[in-house]
Amino acid sequence: MDNSKTTNKDNNILPEEEYCHYSGLPSAKFYENIEKENMQEKESKTNWHFRISIAKSMFRICAGSCLLIGDIFLAGLLLIMAEFLGIVEEF
């Protein structure tokens, strides 16, 4: 094995500072870069997704309450609204 060139998971040759010259093994900098690649960027979309999920749950809880008191029409309407929020959530 040629220790002068080391590759990453995509079979790309790594820069010299990303592997050890003596052992040919990846250095700490290599692992830092892998961690950065695997980290998900913090997005406002995640927060948006959470808020819509909470709203959907509230609609479903209210729909269940309406079913308990016998208001089938309002329960159905609330469930339909929760489904529309689910569709909006996917965008």
PDB file as gemmi writes it, atoms N, CA and C in Angstrom:
CRYST1    1.000    1.000    1.000  90.00  90.00  90.00 P 1                      
ATOM      1  N   MET A   1       0.833  -1.179   0.000  1.00  0.00           N  
ATOM      2  CA  MET A   1       0.000   0.000   0.000  1.00  0.00           C  
ATOM      3  C   MET A   1       0.877   1.241   0.000  1.00  0.00           C  
ATOM      4  N   ASP A   2       0.579   2.177  -0.820  1.00  0.00           N  
ATOM      5  CA  ASP A   2       1.336   3.416  -0.902  1.00  0.00           C  
ATOM      6  C   ASP A   2       0.832   4.375   0.159  1.00  0.00           C  
ATOM      7  N   ASN A   3       1.687   4.686   1.150  1.00  0.00           N  
ATOM      8  CA  ASN A   3       1.293   5.566   2.246  1.00  0.00           C  
ATOM      9  C   ASN A   3       1.336   7.035   1.877  1.00  0.00           C  
ATOM     10  N   SER A   4       1.790   7.345   0.685  1.00  0.00           N  
ATOM     11  CA  SER A   4       1.899   8.757   0.319  1.00  0.00           C  
ATOM     12  C   SER A   4       0.568   9.350  -0.101  1.00  0.00           C  
ATOM     13  N   LYS A   5      -0.399   8.509  -0.392  1.00  0.00           N  
ATOM     14  CA  LYS A   5      -1.717   9.006  -0.789  1.00  0.00           C  
ATOM     15  C   LYS A   5      -2.779   8.266  -0.007  1.00  0.00           C  
ATOM     16  N   THR A   6      -3.678   9.013   0.605  1.00  0.00           N  
ATOM     17  CA  THR A   6      -4.776   8.439   1.360  1.00  0.00           C  
ATOM     18  C   THR A   6      -6.076   8.953   0.776  1.00  0.00           C  
ATOM     19  N   THR A   7      -7.069   8.102   0.762  1.00  0.00           N  
ATOM     20  CA  THR A   7      -8.353   8.503   0.180  1.00  0.00           C  
ATOM     21  C   THR A   7      -9.441   8.510   1.238  1.00  0.00           C  
ATOM     22  N   ASN A   8     -10.512   9.273   0.978  1.00  0.00           N  
ATOM     23  CA  ASN A   8     -11.654   9.286   1.877  1.00  0.00           C  
ATOM     24  C   ASN A   8     -12.714   8.328   1.372  1.00  0.00           C  
ATOM     25  N   LYS A   9     -13.931   8.393   1.950  1.00  0.00           N  
ATOM     26  CA  LYS A   9     -14.985   7.439   1.598  1.00  0.00           C  
ATOM     27  C   LYS A   9     -15.407   7.542   0.141  1.00  0.00           C  
ATOM     28  N   ASP A  10     -15.225   8.709  -0.490  1.00  0.00           N  
ATOM     29  CA  ASP A  10     -15.583   8.885  -1.899  1.00  0.00           C  
ATOM     30  C   ASP A  10     -14.425   8.566  -2.835  1.00  0.00           C  
ATOM     31  N   ASN A  11     -13.342   8.007  -2.272  1.00  0.00           N  
ATOM     32  CA  ASN A  11     -12.150   7.638  -3.024  1.00  0.00           C  
ATOM     33  C   ASN A  11     -11.416   8.860  -3.591  1.00  0.00           C  
ATOM     34  N   ASN A  12     -11.582  10.003  -2.932  1.00  0.00           N  
ATOM     35  CA  ASN A  12     -10.850  11.205  -3.321  1.00  0.00           C  
ATOM     36  C   ASN A  12      -9.551  11.279  -2.528  1.00  0.00           C  
ATOM     37  N   ILE A  13      -8.497  11.736  -3.157  1.00  0.00           N  
ATOM     38  CA  ILE A  13      -7.212  11.867  -2.468  1.00  0.00           C  
ATOM     39  C   ILE A  13      -7.304  13.029  -1.487  1.00  0.00           C  
ATOM     40  N   LEU A  14      -6.858  12.765  -0.262  1.00  0.00           N  
ATOM     41  CA  LEU A  14      -6.929  13.769   0.796  1.00  0.00           C  
ATOM     42  C   LEU A  14      -5.734  14.704   0.739  1.00  0.00           C  
ATOM     43  N   PRO A  15      -5.919  15.948   1.161  1.00  0.00           N  
ATOM     44  CA  PRO A  15      -4.770  16.851   1.284  1.00  0.00           C  
ATOM     45  C   PRO A  15      -3.785  16.306   2.316  1.00  0.00           C  
ATOM     46  N   GLU A  16      -2.531  16.745   2.223  1.00  0.00           N  
ATOM     47  CA  GLU A  16      -1.485  16.207   3.089  1.00  0.00           C  
ATOM     48  C   GLU A  16      -1.787  16.356   4.568  1.00  0.00           C  
ATOM     49  N   GLU A  17      -2.419  17.465   4.987  1.00  0.00           N  
ATOM     50  CA  GLU A  17      -2.647  17.679   6.413  1.00  0.00           C  
ATOM     51  C   GLU A  17      -3.729  16.766   6.981  1.00  0.00           C  
ATOM     52  N   GLU A  18      -4.405  15.999   6.131  1.00  0.00           N  
ATOM     53  CA  GLU A  18      -5.480  15.148   6.609  1.00  0.00           C  
ATOM     54  C   GLU A  18      -5.045  13.713   6.878  1.00  0.00           C  
ATOM     55  N   TYR A  19      -3.783  13.395   6.694  1.00  0.00           N  
ATOM     56  CA  TYR A  19      -3.335  12.056   7.045  1.00  0.00           C  
ATOM     57  C   TYR A  19      -1.930  12.133   7.619  1.00  0.00           C  
ATOM     58  N   CYS A  20      -1.590  11.117   8.388  1.00  0.00           N  
ATOM     59  CA  CYS A  20      -0.296  11.055   9.059  1.00  0.00           C  
ATOM     60  C   CYS A  20       0.749  10.510   8.090  1.00  0.00           C  
ATOM     61  N   HIS A  21       1.883  11.193   7.991  1.00  0.00           N  
ATOM     62  CA  HIS A  21       2.941  10.767   7.077  1.00  0.00           C  
ATOM     63  C   HIS A  21       3.585   9.454   7.505  1.00  0.00           C  
ATOM     64  N   TYR A  22       3.585   9.195   8.814  1.00  0.00           N  
ATOM     65  CA  TYR A  22       4.270   8.011   9.316  1.00  0.00           C  
ATOM     66  C   TYR A  22       3.443   6.744   9.159  1.00  0.00           C  
ATOM     67  N   SER A  23       2.171   6.826   9.505  1.00  0.00           N  
ATOM     68  CA  SER A  23       1.349   5.616   9.482  1.00  0.00           C  
ATOM     69  C   SER A  23       0.439   5.535   8.265  1.00  0.00           C  
ATOM     70  N   GLY A  24       0.174   6.679   7.636  1.00  0.00           N  
ATOM     71  CA  GLY A  24      -0.754   6.695   6.515  1.00  0.00           C  
ATOM     72  C   GLY A  24      -2.209   6.703   6.960  1.00  0.00           C  
ATOM     73  N   LEU A  25      -2.422   6.735   8.274  1.00  0.00           N  
ATOM     74  CA  LEU A  25      -3.780   6.750   8.805  1.00  0.00           C  
ATOM     75  C   LEU A  25      -4.329   8.177   8.825  1.00  0.00           C  
ATOM     76  N   PRO A  26      -5.636   8.317   8.801  1.00  0.00           N  
ATOM     77  CA  PRO A  26      -6.225   9.660   8.845  1.00  0.00           C  
ATOM     78  C   PRO A  26      -5.884  10.373  10.145  1.00  0.00           C  
ATOM     79  N   SER A  27      -5.718  11.686  10.049  1.00  0.00           N  
ATOM     80  CA  SER A  27      -5.396  12.491  11.218  1.00  0.00           C  
ATOM     81  C   SER A  27      -6.675  12.992  11.874  1.00  0.00           C  
ATOM     82  N   ALA A  28      -6.512  13.739  12.969  1.00  0.00           N  
ATOM     83  CA  ALA A  28      -7.655  14.326  13.660  1.00  0.00           C  
ATOM     84  C   ALA A  28      -8.389  15.294  12.740  1.00  0.00           C  
ATOM     85  N   LYS A  29      -7.634  16.009  11.896  1.00  0.00           N  
ATOM     86  CA  LYS A  29      -8.256  16.954  10.974  1.00  0.00           C  
ATOM     87  C   LYS A  29      -9.177  16.227   9.996  1.00  0.00           C  
ATOM     88  N   PHE A  30      -8.780  15.041   9.579  1.00  0.00           N  
ATOM     89  CA  PHE A  30      -9.621  14.235   8.692  1.00  0.00           C  
ATOM     90  C   PHE A  30     -10.956  13.934   9.358  1.00  0.00           C  
ATOM     91  N   TYR A  31     -10.910  13.508  10.621  1.00  0.00           N  
ATOM     92  CA  TYR A  31     -12.136  13.158  11.331  1.00  0.00           C  
ATOM     93  C   TYR A  31     -12.996  14.390  11.588  1.00  0.00           C  
ATOM     94  N   GLU A  32     -12.373  15.546  11.816  1.00  0.00           N  
ATOM     95  CA  GLU A  32     -13.139  16.788  11.970  1.00  0.00           C  
ATOM     96  C   GLU A  32     -13.898  17.099  10.686  1.00  0.00           C  
ATOM     97  N   ASN A  33     -13.238  16.907   9.539  1.00  0.00           N  
ATOM     98  CA  ASN A  33     -13.891  17.182   8.264  1.00  0.00           C  
ATOM     99  C   ASN A  33     -15.035  16.200   7.998  1.00  0.00           C  
ATOM    100  N   ILE A  34     -14.851  14.935   8.349  1.00  0.00           N  
ATOM    101  CA  ILE A  34     -15.921  13.947   8.188  1.00  0.00           C  
ATOM    102  C   ILE A  34     -17.107  14.341   9.055  1.00  0.00           C  
ATOM    103  N   GLU A  35     -16.817  14.780  10.293  1.00  0.00           N  
ATOM    104  CA  GLU A  35     -17.890  15.193  11.195  1.00  0.00           C  
ATOM    105  C   GLU A  35     -18.656  16.377  10.616  1.00  0.00           C  
ATOM    106  N   LYS A  36     -17.945  17.318  10.012  1.00  0.00           N  
ATOM    107  CA  LYS A  36     -18.599  18.472   9.396  1.00  0.00           C  
ATOM    108  C   LYS A  36     -19.468  18.037   8.220  1.00  0.00           C  
ATOM    109  N   GLU A  37     -18.996  17.047   7.435  1.00  0.00           N  
ATOM    110  CA  GLU A  37     -19.775  16.547   6.305  1.00  0.00           C  
ATOM    111  C   GLU A  37     -21.064  15.890   6.768  1.00  0.00           C  
ATOM    112  N   ASN A  38     -20.988  15.167   7.886  1.00  0.00           N  
ATOM    113  CA  ASN A  38     -22.139  14.416   8.367  1.00  0.00           C  
ATOM    114  C   ASN A  38     -23.104  15.248   9.195  1.00  0.00           C  
ATOM    115  N   MET A  39     -22.665  16.409   9.680  1.00  0.00           N  
ATOM    116  CA  MET A  39     -23.537  17.245  10.489  1.00  0.00           C  
ATOM    117  C   MET A  39     -24.598  17.898   9.621  1.00  0.00           C  
ATOM    118  N   GLN A  40     -25.804  17.918  10.137  1.00  0.00           N  
ATOM    119  CA  GLN A  40     -26.895  18.563   9.431  1.00  0.00           C  
ATOM    120  C   GLN A  40     -26.873  20.047   9.780  1.00  0.00           C  
ATOM    121  N   GLU A  41     -26.990  20.878   8.758  1.00  0.00           N  
ATOM    122  CA  GLU A  41     -27.015  22.305   9.012  1.00  0.00           C  
ATOM    123  C   GLU A  41     -28.288  22.653   9.755  1.00  0.00           C  
ATOM    124  N   LYS A  42     -28.148  23.570  10.724  1.00  0.00           N  
ATOM    125  CA  LYS A  42     -29.318  23.997  11.465  1.00  0.00           C  
ATOM    126  C   LYS A  42     -30.159  24.873  10.562  1.00  0.00           C  
ATOM    127  N   GLU A  43     -31.394  24.487  10.391  1.00  0.00           N  
ATOM    128  CA  GLU A  43     -32.271  25.206   9.488  1.00  0.00           C  
ATOM    129  C   GLU A  43     -33.497  25.684  10.235  1.00  0.00           C  
ATOM    130  N   SER A  44     -34.072  26.760   9.749  1.00  0.00           N  
ATOM    131  CA  SER A  44     -35.318  27.227  10.316  1.00  0.00           C  
ATOM    132  C   SER A  44     -36.446  26.282   9.924  1.00  0.00           C  
ATOM    133  N   LYS A  45     -36.215  25.488   8.870  1.00  0.00           N  
ATOM    134  CA  LYS A  45     -37.218  24.535   8.411  1.00  0.00           C  
ATOM    135  C   LYS A  45     -37.514  23.499   9.498  1.00  0.00           C  
ATOM    136  N   THR A  46     -36.502  23.116  10.276  1.00  0.00           N  
ATOM    137  CA  THR A  46     -36.695  22.156  11.351  1.00  0.00           C  
ATOM    138  C   THR A  46     -37.645  22.726  12.395  1.00  0.00           C  
ATOM    139  N   ASN A  47     -37.448  23.985  12.741  1.00  0.00           N  
ATOM    140  CA  ASN A  47     -38.307  24.643  13.703  1.00  0.00           C  
ATOM    141  C   ASN A  47     -39.723  24.753  13.151  1.00  0.00           C  
ATOM    142  N   TRP A  48     -39.859  25.084  11.869  1.00  0.00           N  
ATOM    143  CA  TRP A  48     -41.147  25.176  11.192  1.00  0.00           C  
ATOM    144  C   TRP A  48     -41.851  23.819  11.228  1.00  0.00           C  
ATOM    145  N   HIS A  49     -41.121  22.762  10.950  1.00  0.00           N  
ATOM    146  CA  HIS A  49     -41.669  21.407  10.962  1.00  0.00           C  
ATOM    147  C   HIS A  49     -42.218  21.065  12.347  1.00  0.00           C  
ATOM    148  N   PHE A  50     -41.478  21.414  13.378  1.00  0.00           N  
ATOM    149  CA  PHE A  50     -41.900  21.130  14.749  1.00  0.00           C  
ATOM    150  C   PHE A  50     -43.188  21.871  15.086  1.00  0.00           C  
ATOM    151  N   ARG A  51     -43.259  23.129  14.719  1.00  0.00           N  
ATOM    152  CA  ARG A  51     -44.460  23.921  15.030  1.00  0.00           C  
ATOM    153  C   ARG A  51     -45.693  23.392  14.308  1.00  0.00           C  
ATOM    154  N   ILE A  52     -45.529  22.990  13.061  1.00  0.00           N  
ATOM    155  CA  ILE A  52     -46.666  22.434  12.326  1.00  0.00           C  
ATOM    156  C   ILE A  52     -47.090  21.104  12.944  1.00  0.00           C  
ATOM    157  N   SER A  53     -46.142  20.305  13.379  1.00  0.00           N  
ATOM    158  CA  SER A  53     -46.474  19.028  14.019  1.00  0.00           C  
ATOM    159  C   SER A  53     -47.266  19.245  15.303  1.00  0.00           C  
ATOM    160  N   ILE A  54     -46.882  20.251  16.063  1.00  0.00           N  
ATOM    161  CA  ILE A  54     -47.616  20.573  17.296  1.00  0.00           C  
ATOM    162  C   ILE A  54     -49.039  21.009  16.950  1.00  0.00           C  
ATOM    163  N   ALA A  55     -49.180  21.849  15.928  1.00  0.00           N  
ATOM    164  CA  ALA A  55     -50.509  22.315  15.519  1.00  0.00           C  
ATOM    165  C   ALA A  55     -51.382  21.147  15.064  1.00  0.00           C  
ATOM    166  N   LYS A  56     -50.788  20.220  14.288  1.00  0.00           N  
ATOM    167  CA  LYS A  56     -51.538  19.037  13.840  1.00  0.00           C  
ATOM    168  C   LYS A  56     -52.018  18.221  15.028  1.00  0.00           C  
ATOM    169  N   SER A  57     -51.149  18.049  16.002  1.00  0.00           N  
ATOM    170  CA  SER A  57     -51.524  17.287  17.194  1.00  0.00           C  
ATOM    171  C   SER A  57     -52.666  17.965  17.941  1.00  0.00           C  
ATOM    172  N   MET A  58     -52.614  19.275  18.030  1.00  0.00           N  
ATOM    173  CA  MET A  58     -53.683  20.003  18.715  1.00  0.00           C  
ATOM    174  C   MET A  58     -55.009  19.825  17.977  1.00  0.00           C  
ATOM    175  N   PHE A  59     -55.000  19.904  16.648  1.00  0.00           N  
ATOM    176  CA  PHE A  59     -56.222  19.689  15.877  1.00  0.00           C  
ATOM    177  C   PHE A  59     -56.774  18.285  16.120  1.00  0.00           C  
ATOM    178  N   ARG A  60     -55.891  17.296  16.162  1.00  0.00           N  
ATOM    179  CA  ARG A  60     -56.343  15.915  16.367  1.00  0.00           C  
ATOM    180  C   ARG A  60     -56.906  15.710  17.772  1.00  0.00           C  
ATOM    181  N   ILE A  61     -56.271  16.322  18.762  1.00  0.00           N  
ATOM    182  CA  ILE A  61     -56.783  16.228  20.137  1.00  0.00           C  
ATOM    183  C   ILE A  61     -58.158  16.873  20.234  1.00  0.00           C  
ATOM    184  N   CYS A  62     -58.306  18.034  19.613  1.00  0.00           N  
ATOM    185  CA  CYS A  62     -59.607  18.708  19.611  1.00  0.00           C  
ATOM    186  C   CYS A  62     -60.648  17.875  18.871  1.00  0.00           C  
ATOM    187  N   ALA A  63     -60.239  17.237  17.778  1.00  0.00           N  
ATOM    188  CA  ALA A  63     -61.162  16.374  17.033  1.00  0.00           C  
ATOM    189  C   ALA A  63     -61.603  15.203  17.898  1.00  0.00           C  
ATOM    190  N   GLY A  64     -60.683  14.615  18.630  1.00  0.00           N  
ATOM    191  CA  GLY A  64     -61.043  13.524  19.541  1.00  0.00           C  
ATOM    192  C   GLY A  64     -62.003  13.982  20.620  1.00  0.00           C  
ATOM    193  N   SER A  65     -61.785  15.172  21.142  1.00  0.00           N  
ATOM    194  CA  SER A  65     -62.696  15.732  22.148  1.00  0.00           C  
ATOM    195  C   SER A  65     -64.088  15.938  21.565  1.00  0.00           C  
ATOM    196  N   CYS A  66     -64.137  16.429  20.335  1.00  0.00           N  
ATOM    197  CA  CYS A  66     -65.439  16.622  19.670  1.00  0.00           C  
ATOM    198  C   CYS A  66     -66.164  15.295  19.477  1.00  0.00           C  
ATOM    199  N   LEU A  67     -65.411  14.246  19.171  1.00  0.00           N  
ATOM    200  CA  LEU A  67     -66.030  12.928  19.033  1.00  0.00           C  
ATOM    201  C   LEU A  67     -66.605  12.444  20.365  1.00  0.00           C  
ATOM    202  N   LEU A  68     -65.913  12.737  21.433  1.00  0.00           N  
ATOM    203  CA  LEU A  68     -66.395  12.315  22.755  1.00  0.00           C  
ATOM    204  C   LEU A  68     -67.712  12.989  23.125  1.00  0.00           C  
ATOM    205  N   ILE A  69     -67.884  14.249  22.710  1.00  0.00           N  
ATOM    206  CA  ILE A  69     -69.131  14.950  23.054  1.00  0.00           C  
ATOM    207  C   ILE A  69     -70.187  14.785  21.967  1.00  0.00           C  
ATOM    208  N   GLY A  70     -69.829  14.123  20.860  1.00  0.00           N  
ATOM    209  CA  GLY A  70     -70.811  13.799  19.834  1.00  0.00           C  
ATOM    210  C   GLY A  70     -70.905  14.757  18.662  1.00  0.00           C  
ATOM    211  N   ASP A  71     -69.974  15.695  18.545  1.00  0.00           N  
ATOM    212  CA  ASP A  71     -70.011  16.640  17.416  1.00  0.00           C  
ATOM    213  C   ASP A  71     -69.149  16.077  16.279  1.00  0.00           C  
ATOM    214  N   ILE A  72     -69.779  15.212  15.491  1.00  0.00           N  
ATOM    215  CA  ILE A  72     -69.052  14.506  14.435  1.00  0.00           C  
ATOM    216  C   ILE A  72     -68.611  15.463  13.327  1.00  0.00           C  
ATOM    217  N   PHE A  73     -69.458  16.432  12.997  1.00  0.00           N  
ATOM    218  CA  PHE A  73     -69.112  17.374  11.921  1.00  0.00           C  
ATOM    219  C   PHE A  73     -67.844  18.157  12.260  1.00  0.00           C  
ATOM    220  N   LEU A  74     -67.778  18.725  13.461  1.00  0.00           N  
ATOM    221  CA  LEU A  74     -66.600  19.508  13.862  1.00  0.00           C  
ATOM    222  C   LEU A  74     -65.360  18.610  13.967  1.00  0.00           C  
ATOM    223  N   ALA A  75     -65.537  17.386  14.441  1.00  0.00           N  
ATOM    224  CA  ALA A  75     -64.417  16.440  14.530  1.00  0.00           C  
ATOM    225  C   ALA A  75     -63.851  16.160  13.144  1.00  0.00           C  
ATOM    226  N   GLY A  76     -64.738  15.920  12.181  1.00  0.00           N  
ATOM    227  CA  GLY A  76     -64.285  15.678  10.808  1.00  0.00           C  
ATOM    228  C   GLY A  76     -63.572  16.875  10.230  1.00  0.00           C  
ATOM    229  N   LEU A  77     -64.108  18.066  10.484  1.00  0.00           N  
ATOM    230  CA  LEU A  77     -63.490  19.298   9.992  1.00  0.00           C  
ATOM    231  C   LEU A  77     -62.082  19.487  10.573  1.00  0.00           C  
ATOM    232  N   LEU A  78     -61.935  19.224  11.857  1.00  0.00           N  
ATOM    233  CA  LEU A  78     -60.623  19.362  12.500  1.00  0.00           C  
ATOM    234  C   LEU A  78     -59.624  18.335  11.961  1.00  0.00           C  
ATOM    235  N   LEU A  79     -60.084  17.127  11.700  1.00  0.00           N  
ATOM    236  CA  LEU A  79     -59.186  16.113  11.135  1.00  0.00           C  
ATOM    237  C   LEU A  79     -58.750  16.486   9.719  1.00  0.00           C  
ATOM    238  N   ILE A  80     -59.671  17.034   8.940  1.00  0.00           N  
ATOM    239  CA  ILE A  80     -59.318  17.489   7.588  1.00  0.00           C  
ATOM    240  C   ILE A  80     -58.302  18.624   7.659  1.00  0.00           C  
ATOM    241  N   MET A  81     -58.474  19.544   8.606  1.00  0.00           N  
ATOM    242  CA  MET A  81     -57.517  20.647   8.757  1.00  0.00           C  
ATOM    243  C   MET A  81     -56.135  20.114   9.156  1.00  0.00           C  
ATOM    244  N   ALA A  82     -56.110  19.102  10.008  1.00  0.00           N  
ATOM    245  CA  ALA A  82     -54.835  18.502  10.406  1.00  0.00           C  
ATOM    246  C   ALA A  82     -54.139  17.875   9.206  1.00  0.00           C  
ATOM    247  N   GLU A  83     -54.904  17.266   8.328  1.00  0.00           N  
ATOM    248  CA  GLU A  83     -54.310  16.670   7.129  1.00  0.00           C  
ATOM    249  C   GLU A  83     -53.767  17.733   6.180  1.00  0.00           C  
ATOM    250  N   PHE A  84     -54.470  18.834   6.047  1.00  0.00           N  
ATOM    251  CA  PHE A  84     -53.955  19.932   5.226  1.00  0.00           C  
ATOM    252  C   PHE A  84     -52.640  20.467   5.793  1.00  0.00           C  
ATOM    253  N   LEU A  85     -52.555  20.557   7.111  1.00  0.00           N  
ATOM    254  CA  LEU A  85     -51.289  20.975   7.727  1.00  0.00           C  
ATOM    255  C   LEU A  85     -50.183  19.969   7.430  1.00  0.00           C  
ATOM    256  N   GLY A  86     -50.526  18.693   7.385  1.00  0.00           N  
ATOM    257  CA  GLY A  86     -49.538  17.668   7.029  1.00  0.00           C  
ATOM    258  C   GLY A  86     -49.011  17.844   5.629  1.00  0.00           C  
ATOM    259  N   ILE A  87     -49.890  18.247   4.711  1.00  0.00           N  
ATOM    260  CA  ILE A  87     -49.465  18.506   3.341  1.00  0.00           C  
ATOM    261  C   ILE A  87     -48.560  19.730   3.287  1.00  0.00           C  
ATOM    262  N   VAL A  88     -48.943  20.787   4.016  1.00  0.00           N  
ATOM    263  CA  VAL A  88     -48.122  22.012   4.064  1.00  0.00           C  
ATOM    264  C   VAL A  88     -46.753  21.708   4.675  1.00  0.00           C  
ATOM    265  N   GLU A  89     -46.738  20.831   5.653  1.00  0.00           N  
ATOM    266  CA  GLU A  89     -45.499  20.481   6.347  1.00  0.00           C  
ATOM    267  C   GLU A  89     -44.473  19.856   5.396  1.00  0.00           C  
ATOM    268  N   GLU A  90     -44.919  19.155   4.389  1.00  0.00           N  
ATOM    269  CA  GLU A  90     -44.011  18.482   3.461  1.00  0.00           C  
ATOM    270  C   GLU A  90     -43.306  19.457   2.513  1.00  0.00           C  
ATOM    271  N   PHE A  91     -43.787  20.649   2.390  1.00  0.00           N  
ATOM    272  CA  PHE A  91     -43.152  21.619   1.484  1.00  0.00           C  
ATOM    273  C   PHE A  91     -42.091  22.379   2.149  1.00  0.00           C  
TER     274      PHE A  91                                                      
END                                                                             
